[in-house]
Amino acid sequence: SQTIHQWPATLVQPVGSPLSLECTVEGTSNPNLYWYRQAAGRGLQLLFYSVGIGQISSEVPQNLSASRPQDRQFILSSKKLLLSDSGFYLCAWSPGVAGVVSETQYFGPGTRLLVL
Amino acid sequence: AQTVTQSQPEMSVQEAETVTLSCTYDTSESNYYLFWYKQPPSRQMILVIRQEAYKQQNATENRFSVNFQKAAKSFSLKISDSQLGDTAMYFCAFGGYALNFGKGTSLLVTP
């Protein structure tokens, strides 16, 4: 069966510090991968998605970037965190075949980020 | 632009009763998918049910069923025999590559 991991679970960082959140998927190959952010009391906002290694699409221009160095690894980064980067970050995967649109997305446990 | 609207920020239902959560969406596409996700206090997003737009038959999953009205762009979730464990935020989502989420409905199941 497939599993998705995210770490760290919780992170408190000062403004201006760098960020690296990691997401890995097990039990599948060539997944589509996604990063979402959920602000307090709000829905999910898609940040990035990837249909393959090195292929990243950005949905919202911002202080964050994403990379996919391996097939089942997705990393969310920032060089300098802002207060507004605080939130709950969710990674998700869906079955994908060479960029073909897929459907159901399965989510990781999430990372709570607090920028002070 | 594709939008998803959940008009009920909060709802409450008694245990064993039935509750319906509303969702409407806007799109010009003809082929897409619709989802309901549940987010309990742990904040893990859990898939509840999925509907393919090309299927006329409404999806069901145990106590959960949907009423999909494609022409009206409506996708409501019915929870039958509500249980205390159903207490959670429920998000309606629409899309293909990337999901567009509504703002959620907070459901409280009371004894």
PDB file of C-alpha atoms in Angstrom:
ATOM      1  CA  SER A   1       0.000   0.000   0.000  1.00  0.00           C
ATOM      2  CA  GLN A   2       0.986   3.598  -0.508  1.00  0.00           C
ATOM      3  CA  THR A   3       2.016   5.896   2.304  1.00  0.00           C
ATOM      4  CA  ILE A   4       3.002   9.532   2.403  1.00  0.00           C
ATOM      5  CA  HIS A   5       5.273  11.083   4.977  1.00  0.00           C
ATOM      6  CA  GLN A   6       5.925  14.663   5.917  1.00  0.00           C
ATOM      7  CA  TRP A   7       8.435  16.159   8.291  1.00  0.00           C
ATOM      8  CA  PRO A   8       8.835  17.901  10.491  1.00  0.00           C
ATOM      9  CA  ALA A   9       5.398  17.711  12.068  1.00  0.00           C
ATOM     10  CA  THR A  10       5.789  21.078  13.766  1.00  0.00           C
ATOM     11  CA  LEU A  11       8.227  23.905  13.156  1.00  0.00           C
ATOM     12  CA  VAL A  12       8.753  27.287  14.805  1.00  0.00           C
ATOM     13  CA  GLN A  13      11.061  29.580  12.874  1.00  0.00           C
ATOM     14  CA  PRO A  14      12.105  33.245  13.164  1.00  0.00           C
ATOM     15  CA  VAL A  15      11.314  35.704  10.420  1.00  0.00           C
ATOM     16  CA  GLY A  16      14.062  35.768   7.834  1.00  0.00           C
ATOM     17  CA  SER A  17      15.243  32.225   8.445  1.00  0.00           C
ATOM     18  CA  PRO A  18      15.283  29.541   5.719  1.00  0.00           C
ATOM     19  CA  LEU A  19      12.764  26.735   5.410  1.00  0.00           C
ATOM     20  CA  SER A  20      12.837  23.195   4.149  1.00  0.00           C
ATOM     21  CA  LEU A  21       9.846  20.874   4.408  1.00  0.00           C
ATOM     22  CA  GLU A  22      10.099  17.388   3.036  1.00  0.00           C
ATOM     23  CA  CYS A  23       7.518  14.999   1.674  1.00  0.00           C
ATOM     24  CA  THR A  24       8.093  11.438   0.529  1.00  0.00           C
ATOM     25  CA  VAL A  25       5.770   8.833  -0.916  1.00  0.00           C
ATOM     26  CA  GLU A  26       6.197   5.084  -0.662  1.00  0.00           C
ATOM     27  CA  GLY A  27       4.591   2.255  -2.556  1.00  0.00           C
ATOM     28  CA  THR A  28       4.046   3.934  -5.905  1.00  0.00           C
ATOM     29  CA  SER A  29       5.995   5.227  -8.885  1.00  0.00           C
ATOM     30  CA  ASN A  30       5.669   8.398 -10.957  1.00  0.00           C
ATOM     31  CA  PRO A  31       3.161  10.045  -8.650  1.00  0.00           C
ATOM     32  CA  ASN A  32       1.847  13.542  -9.149  1.00  0.00           C
ATOM     33  CA  LEU A  33       2.889  15.544  -6.107  1.00  0.00           C
ATOM     34  CA  TYR A  34       1.350  18.651  -4.574  1.00  0.00           C
ATOM     35  CA  TRP A  35       2.008  21.227  -1.871  1.00  0.00           C
ATOM     36  CA  TYR A  36      -0.948  23.017  -0.270  1.00  0.00           C
ATOM     37  CA  ARG A  37      -1.154  25.623   2.461  1.00  0.00           C
ATOM     38  CA  GLN A  38      -4.042  25.975   4.850  1.00  0.00           C
ATOM     39  CA  ALA A  39      -4.281  29.206   6.807  1.00  0.00           C
ATOM     40  CA  ALA A  40      -6.158  29.138  10.105  1.00  0.00           C
ATOM     41  CA  GLY A  41      -9.886  28.620   9.591  1.00  0.00           C
ATOM     42  CA  ARG A  42      -9.634  28.545   5.820  1.00  0.00           C
ATOM     43  CA  GLY A  43      -9.582  26.115   2.946  1.00  0.00           C
ATOM     44  CA  LEU A  44      -6.590  24.753   1.110  1.00  0.00           C
ATOM     45  CA  GLN A  45      -4.567  26.786  -1.343  1.00  0.00           C
ATOM     46  CA  LEU A  46      -2.510  24.951  -3.943  1.00  0.00           C
ATOM     47  CA  LEU A  47       1.084  26.185  -3.973  1.00  0.00           C
ATOM     48  CA  PHE A  48       2.934  23.825  -6.315  1.00  0.00           C
ATOM     49  CA  TYR A  49       2.405  20.629  -8.199  1.00  0.00           C
ATOM     50  CA  SER A  50       4.752  18.294 -10.018  1.00  0.00           C
ATOM     51  CA  VAL A  51       4.125  15.614 -12.616  1.00  0.00           C
ATOM     52  CA  GLY A  52       7.727  14.386 -12.723  1.00  0.00           C
ATOM     53  CA  ILE A  53      11.295  14.863 -11.554  1.00  0.00           C
ATOM     54  CA  GLY A  54      12.369  18.446 -12.039  1.00  0.00           C
ATOM     55  CA  GLN A  55       8.921  19.471 -13.320  1.00  0.00           C
ATOM     56  CA  ILE A  56       7.357  22.022 -11.003  1.00  0.00           C
ATOM     57  CA  SER A  57       4.347  24.238 -11.634  1.00  0.00           C
ATOM     58  CA  SER A  58       3.685  27.201  -9.373  1.00  0.00           C
ATOM     59  CA  GLU A  59       0.127  28.249  -8.727  1.00  0.00           C
ATOM     60  CA  VAL A  60       0.734  31.268  -6.518  1.00  0.00           C
ATOM     61  CA  PRO A  61       3.724  33.630  -6.852  1.00  0.00           C
ATOM     62  CA  GLN A  62       5.238  34.000  -3.428  1.00  0.00           C
ATOM     63  CA  ASN A  63       8.165  33.604  -1.104  1.00  0.00           C
ATOM     64  CA  LEU A  64       8.270  29.839  -1.494  1.00  0.00           C
ATOM     65  CA  SER A  65       9.784  27.402  -3.973  1.00  0.00           C
ATOM     66  CA  ALA A  66       9.513  23.674  -4.552  1.00  0.00           C
ATOM     67  CA  SER A  67      11.810  21.012  -5.892  1.00  0.00           C
ATOM     68  CA  ARG A  68      11.507  17.368  -6.813  1.00  0.00           C
ATOM     69  CA  PRO A  69      14.974  15.845  -6.734  1.00  0.00           C
ATOM     70  CA  GLN A  70      13.713  12.261  -6.807  1.00  0.00           C
ATOM     71  CA  ASP A  71      10.616  10.566  -8.141  1.00  0.00           C
ATOM     72  CA  ARG A  72       8.917  10.274  -4.760  1.00  0.00           C
ATOM     73  CA  GLN A  73      10.409  13.254  -2.945  1.00  0.00           C
ATOM     74  CA  PHE A  74       8.961  16.740  -2.904  1.00  0.00           C
ATOM     75  CA  ILE A  75      10.562  19.620  -1.015  1.00  0.00           C
ATOM     76  CA  LEU A  76       9.127  23.006  -0.115  1.00  0.00           C
ATOM     77  CA  SER A  77      11.678  25.725   0.581  1.00  0.00           C
ATOM     78  CA  SER A  78      12.131  29.352   1.378  1.00  0.00           C
ATOM     79  CA  LYS A  79      15.275  31.453   1.631  1.00  0.00           C
ATOM     80  CA  LYS A  80      13.732  33.968   4.021  1.00  0.00           C
ATOM     81  CA  LEU A  81      10.513  33.288   5.884  1.00  0.00           C
ATOM     82  CA  LEU A  82       7.838  35.948   6.322  1.00  0.00           C
ATOM     83  CA  LEU A  83       5.244  36.171   9.074  1.00  0.00           C
ATOM     84  CA  SER A  84       2.599  35.469   6.449  1.00  0.00           C
ATOM     85  CA  ASP A  85       4.187  32.084   5.709  1.00  0.00           C
ATOM     86  CA  SER A  86       2.734  30.696   8.943  1.00  0.00           C
ATOM     87  CA  GLY A  87       0.186  27.978   8.355  1.00  0.00           C
ATOM     88  CA  PHE A  88      -0.433  24.303   7.924  1.00  0.00           C
ATOM     89  CA  TYR A  89       1.354  22.764   4.960  1.00  0.00           C
ATOM     90  CA  LEU A  90       0.012  19.649   3.364  1.00  0.00           C
ATOM     91  CA  CYS A  91       1.681  17.436   0.812  1.00  0.00           C
ATOM     92  CA  ALA A  92      -0.437  15.215  -1.389  1.00  0.00           C
ATOM     93  CA  TRP A  93       0.044  12.635  -4.097  1.00  0.00           C
ATOM     94  CA  SER A  94      -2.113  11.201  -6.837  1.00  0.00           C
ATOM     95  CA  PRO A  95      -1.546   8.340  -9.264  1.00  0.00           C
ATOM     96  CA  GLY A  96       0.058   9.762 -12.366  1.00  0.00           C
ATOM     97  CA  VAL A  97       1.387   8.422 -15.616  1.00  0.00           C
ATOM     98  CA  ALA A  98       3.821  10.707 -17.412  1.00  0.00           C
ATOM     99  CA  GLY A  99       1.815  13.861 -16.853  1.00  0.00           C
ATOM    100  CA  VAL A 100      -1.623  12.418 -17.442  1.00  0.00           C
ATOM    101  CA  VAL A 101      -4.217  14.144 -15.330  1.00  0.00           C
ATOM    102  CA  SER A 102      -5.279  12.021 -12.447  1.00  0.00           C
ATOM    103  CA  GLU A 103      -7.947  12.388  -9.887  1.00  0.00           C
ATOM    104  CA  THR A 104      -7.943  11.388  -6.255  1.00  0.00           C
ATOM    105  CA  GLN A 105      -5.333  13.061  -4.114  1.00  0.00           C
ATOM    106  CA  TYR A 106      -4.097  11.505  -0.889  1.00  0.00           C
ATOM    107  CA  PHE A 107      -2.726  13.745   1.789  1.00  0.00           C
ATOM    108  CA  GLY A 108       0.117  13.516   4.248  1.00  0.00           C
ATOM    109  CA  PRO A 109      -0.220  14.377   7.944  1.00  0.00           C
ATOM    110  CA  GLY A 110       0.910  17.955   7.410  1.00  0.00           C
ATOM    111  CA  THR A 111       3.432  20.354   8.955  1.00  0.00           C
ATOM    112  CA  ARG A 112       2.454  23.156  11.299  1.00  0.00           C
ATOM    113  CA  LEU A 113       4.700  26.150  10.642  1.00  0.00           C
ATOM    114  CA  LEU A 114       4.776  29.143  12.943  1.00  0.00           C
ATOM    115  CA  VAL A 115       6.919  32.091  11.925  1.00  0.00           C
ATOM    116  CA  LEU A 116       7.700  34.508  14.764  1.00  0.00           C
TER     117      LEU A 116
ATOM    118  CA  ALA B   1     -12.013  30.912 -12.964  1.00  0.00           C
ATOM    119  CA  GLN B   2     -13.005  27.721 -11.188  1.00  0.00           C
ATOM    120  CA  THR B   3     -14.608  28.270  -7.830  1.00  0.00           C
ATOM    121  CA  VAL B   4     -16.103  26.083  -5.136  1.00  0.00           C
ATOM    122  CA  THR B   5     -18.649  27.467  -2.696  1.00  0.00           C
ATOM    123  CA  GLN B   6     -19.735  25.911   0.574  1.00  0.00           C
ATOM    124  CA  SER B   7     -22.480  28.126   1.930  1.00  0.00           C
ATOM    125  CA  GLN B   8     -22.745  26.535   5.387  1.00  0.00           C
ATOM    126  CA  PRO B   9     -19.790  27.497   7.612  1.00  0.00           C
ATOM    127  CA  GLU B  10     -21.119  25.457  10.538  1.00  0.00           C
ATOM    128  CA  MET B  11     -23.663  22.718  11.011  1.00  0.00           C
ATOM    129  CA  SER B  12     -24.804  20.561  13.869  1.00  0.00           C
ATOM    130  CA  VAL B  13     -26.592  17.220  13.892  1.00  0.00           C
ATOM    131  CA  GLN B  14     -27.586  14.746  16.557  1.00  0.00           C
ATOM    132  CA  GLU B  15     -26.141  11.296  16.641  1.00  0.00           C
ATOM    133  CA  ALA B  16     -27.967   8.805  14.377  1.00  0.00           C
ATOM    134  CA  GLU B  17     -29.627  11.601  12.393  1.00  0.00           C
ATOM    135  CA  THR B  18     -29.005  12.550   8.762  1.00  0.00           C
ATOM    136  CA  VAL B  19     -27.321  15.740   7.626  1.00  0.00           C
ATOM    137  CA  THR B  20     -26.652  17.223   4.191  1.00  0.00           C
ATOM    138  CA  LEU B  21     -23.750  19.517   3.398  1.00  0.00           C
ATOM    139  CA  SER B  22     -24.036  21.769   0.364  1.00  0.00           C
ATOM    140  CA  CYS B  23     -21.489  22.568  -2.311  1.00  0.00           C
ATOM    141  CA  THR B  24     -21.707  24.421  -5.597  1.00  0.00           C
ATOM    142  CA  TYR B  25     -18.986  24.969  -8.139  1.00  0.00           C
ATOM    143  CA  ASP B  26     -18.341  26.875 -11.301  1.00  0.00           C
ATOM    144  CA  THR B  27     -16.459  25.556 -14.307  1.00  0.00           C
ATOM    145  CA  SER B  28     -16.551  25.558 -18.068  1.00  0.00           C
ATOM    146  CA  GLU B  29     -14.998  22.107 -18.311  1.00  0.00           C
ATOM    147  CA  SER B  30     -17.026  19.057 -19.178  1.00  0.00           C
ATOM    148  CA  ASN B  31     -14.830  16.353 -17.693  1.00  0.00           C
ATOM    149  CA  TYR B  32     -13.756  16.686 -14.098  1.00  0.00           C
ATOM    150  CA  TYR B  33     -13.913  15.114 -10.678  1.00  0.00           C
ATOM    151  CA  LEU B  34     -15.573  16.144  -7.467  1.00  0.00           C
ATOM    152  CA  PHE B  35     -14.561  15.158  -3.963  1.00  0.00           C
ATOM    153  CA  TRP B  36     -15.527  15.471  -0.362  1.00  0.00           C
ATOM    154  CA  TYR B  37     -12.681  15.420   2.136  1.00  0.00           C
ATOM    155  CA  LYS B  38     -12.940  15.261   5.898  1.00  0.00           C
ATOM    156  CA  GLN B  39     -10.476  16.995   8.216  1.00  0.00           C
ATOM    157  CA  PRO B  40     -10.808  15.910  11.860  1.00  0.00           C
ATOM    158  CA  PRO B  41      -9.029  17.751  14.688  1.00  0.00           C
ATOM    159  CA  SER B  42      -5.805  15.914  13.804  1.00  0.00           C
ATOM    160  CA  ARG B  43      -5.947  17.962  10.545  1.00  0.00           C
ATOM    161  CA  GLN B  44      -5.239  14.944   8.377  1.00  0.00           C
ATOM    162  CA  MET B  45      -7.230  15.274   5.153  1.00  0.00           C
ATOM    163  CA  ILE B  46      -9.187  12.112   4.544  1.00  0.00           C
ATOM    164  CA  LEU B  47     -11.020  11.301   1.341  1.00  0.00           C
ATOM    165  CA  VAL B  48     -14.706  10.654   2.001  1.00  0.00           C
ATOM    166  CA  ILE B  49     -16.153  10.184  -1.449  1.00  0.00           C
ATOM    167  CA  ARG B  50     -15.445  10.869  -5.113  1.00  0.00           C
ATOM    168  CA  GLN B  51     -17.664  11.528  -8.120  1.00  0.00           C
ATOM    169  CA  GLU B  52     -16.705  11.527 -11.779  1.00  0.00           C
ATOM    170  CA  ALA B  53     -18.609  14.186 -13.698  1.00  0.00           C
ATOM    171  CA  TYR B  54     -19.323  11.878 -16.647  1.00  0.00           C
ATOM    172  CA  LYS B  55     -21.149   9.416 -14.397  1.00  0.00           C
ATOM    173  CA  GLN B  56     -24.822  10.099 -13.858  1.00  0.00           C
ATOM    174  CA  GLN B  57     -25.100   7.701 -10.956  1.00  0.00           C
ATOM    175  CA  ASN B  58     -24.503   9.303  -7.585  1.00  0.00           C
ATOM    176  CA  ALA B  59     -21.562   7.902  -5.637  1.00  0.00           C
ATOM    177  CA  THR B  60     -22.098   6.173  -2.326  1.00  0.00           C
ATOM    178  CA  GLU B  61     -19.666   4.999   0.306  1.00  0.00           C
ATOM    179  CA  ASN B  62     -21.268   3.282   3.275  1.00  0.00           C
ATOM    180  CA  ARG B  63     -23.100   6.034   5.221  1.00  0.00           C
ATOM    181  CA  PHE B  64     -21.952   8.740   2.843  1.00  0.00           C
ATOM    182  CA  SER B  65     -23.654   9.581  -0.427  1.00  0.00           C
ATOM    183  CA  VAL B  66     -23.735  12.505  -2.806  1.00  0.00           C
ATOM    184  CA  ASN B  67     -26.400  14.257  -4.806  1.00  0.00           C
ATOM    185  CA  PHE B  68     -24.659  15.345  -7.990  1.00  0.00           C
ATOM    186  CA  GLN B  69     -26.593  17.747 -10.195  1.00  0.00           C
ATOM    187  CA  LYS B  70     -24.299  18.522 -13.115  1.00  0.00           C
ATOM    188  CA  ALA B  71     -26.528  21.074 -14.828  1.00  0.00           C
ATOM    189  CA  ALA B  72     -26.950  22.970 -11.580  1.00  0.00           C
ATOM    190  CA  LYS B  73     -23.260  22.474 -10.698  1.00  0.00           C
ATOM    191  CA  SER B  74     -24.260  21.209  -7.305  1.00  0.00           C
ATOM    192  CA  PHE B  75     -22.573  18.455  -5.288  1.00  0.00           C
ATOM    193  CA  SER B  76     -24.024  17.872  -1.832  1.00  0.00           C
ATOM    194  CA  LEU B  77     -22.920  15.295   0.721  1.00  0.00           C
ATOM    195  CA  LYS B  78     -25.396  13.331   2.783  1.00  0.00           C
ATOM    196  CA  ILE B  79     -24.269  11.634   5.964  1.00  0.00           C
ATOM    197  CA  SER B  80     -26.697   9.071   7.280  1.00  0.00           C
ATOM    198  CA  ASP B  81     -26.749   7.663  10.811  1.00  0.00           C
ATOM    199  CA  SER B  82     -24.327  10.349  11.973  1.00  0.00           C
ATOM    200  CA  GLN B  83     -21.696   9.251  14.458  1.00  0.00           C
ATOM    201  CA  LEU B  84     -19.630  11.230  16.948  1.00  0.00           C
ATOM    202  CA  GLY B  85     -16.546  10.421  14.894  1.00  0.00           C
ATOM    203  CA  ASP B  86     -18.022  12.311  11.967  1.00  0.00           C
ATOM    204  CA  THR B  87     -17.296  15.572  13.779  1.00  0.00           C
ATOM    205  CA  ALA B  88     -14.846  17.372  11.503  1.00  0.00           C
ATOM    206  CA  MET B  89     -14.376  20.027   8.860  1.00  0.00           C
ATOM    207  CA  TYR B  90     -15.704  18.874   5.510  1.00  0.00           C
ATOM    208  CA  PHE B  91     -14.262  20.263   2.314  1.00  0.00           C
ATOM    209  CA  CYS B  92     -15.749  20.037  -1.128  1.00  0.00           C
ATOM    210  CA  ALA B  93     -13.149  19.975  -3.896  1.00  0.00           C
ATOM    211  CA  PHE B  94     -13.268  20.101  -7.661  1.00  0.00           C
ATOM    212  CA  GLY B  95     -10.697  19.668 -10.357  1.00  0.00           C
ATOM    213  CA  GLY B  96      -8.361  17.563 -12.397  1.00  0.00           C
ATOM    214  CA  TYR B  97      -4.649  18.340 -12.120  1.00  0.00           C
ATOM    215  CA  ALA B  98      -5.120  20.582  -9.161  1.00  0.00           C
ATOM    216  CA  LEU B  99      -7.972  20.630  -6.731  1.00  0.00           C
ATOM    217  CA  ASN B 100      -9.943  23.762  -5.931  1.00  0.00           C
ATOM    218  CA  PHE B 101     -11.251  23.585  -2.390  1.00  0.00           C
ATOM    219  CA  GLY B 102     -14.189  25.277  -0.780  1.00  0.00           C
ATOM    220  CA  LYS B 103     -13.728  27.015   2.553  1.00  0.00           C
ATOM    221  CA  GLY B 104     -15.228  24.109   4.428  1.00  0.00           C
ATOM    222  CA  THR B 105     -18.183  23.287   6.656  1.00  0.00           C
ATOM    223  CA  SER B 106     -17.587  22.562  10.310  1.00  0.00           C
ATOM    224  CA  LEU B 107     -19.833  19.673  11.325  1.00  0.00           C
ATOM    225  CA  LEU B 108     -20.534  18.910  14.966  1.00  0.00           C
ATOM    226  CA  VAL B 109     -22.250  15.656  15.869  1.00  0.00           C
ATOM    227  CA  THR B 110     -23.834  15.801  19.316  1.00  0.00           C
ATOM    228  CA  PRO B 111     -24.940  12.929  21.552  1.00  0.00           C
TER     229      PRO B 111
END
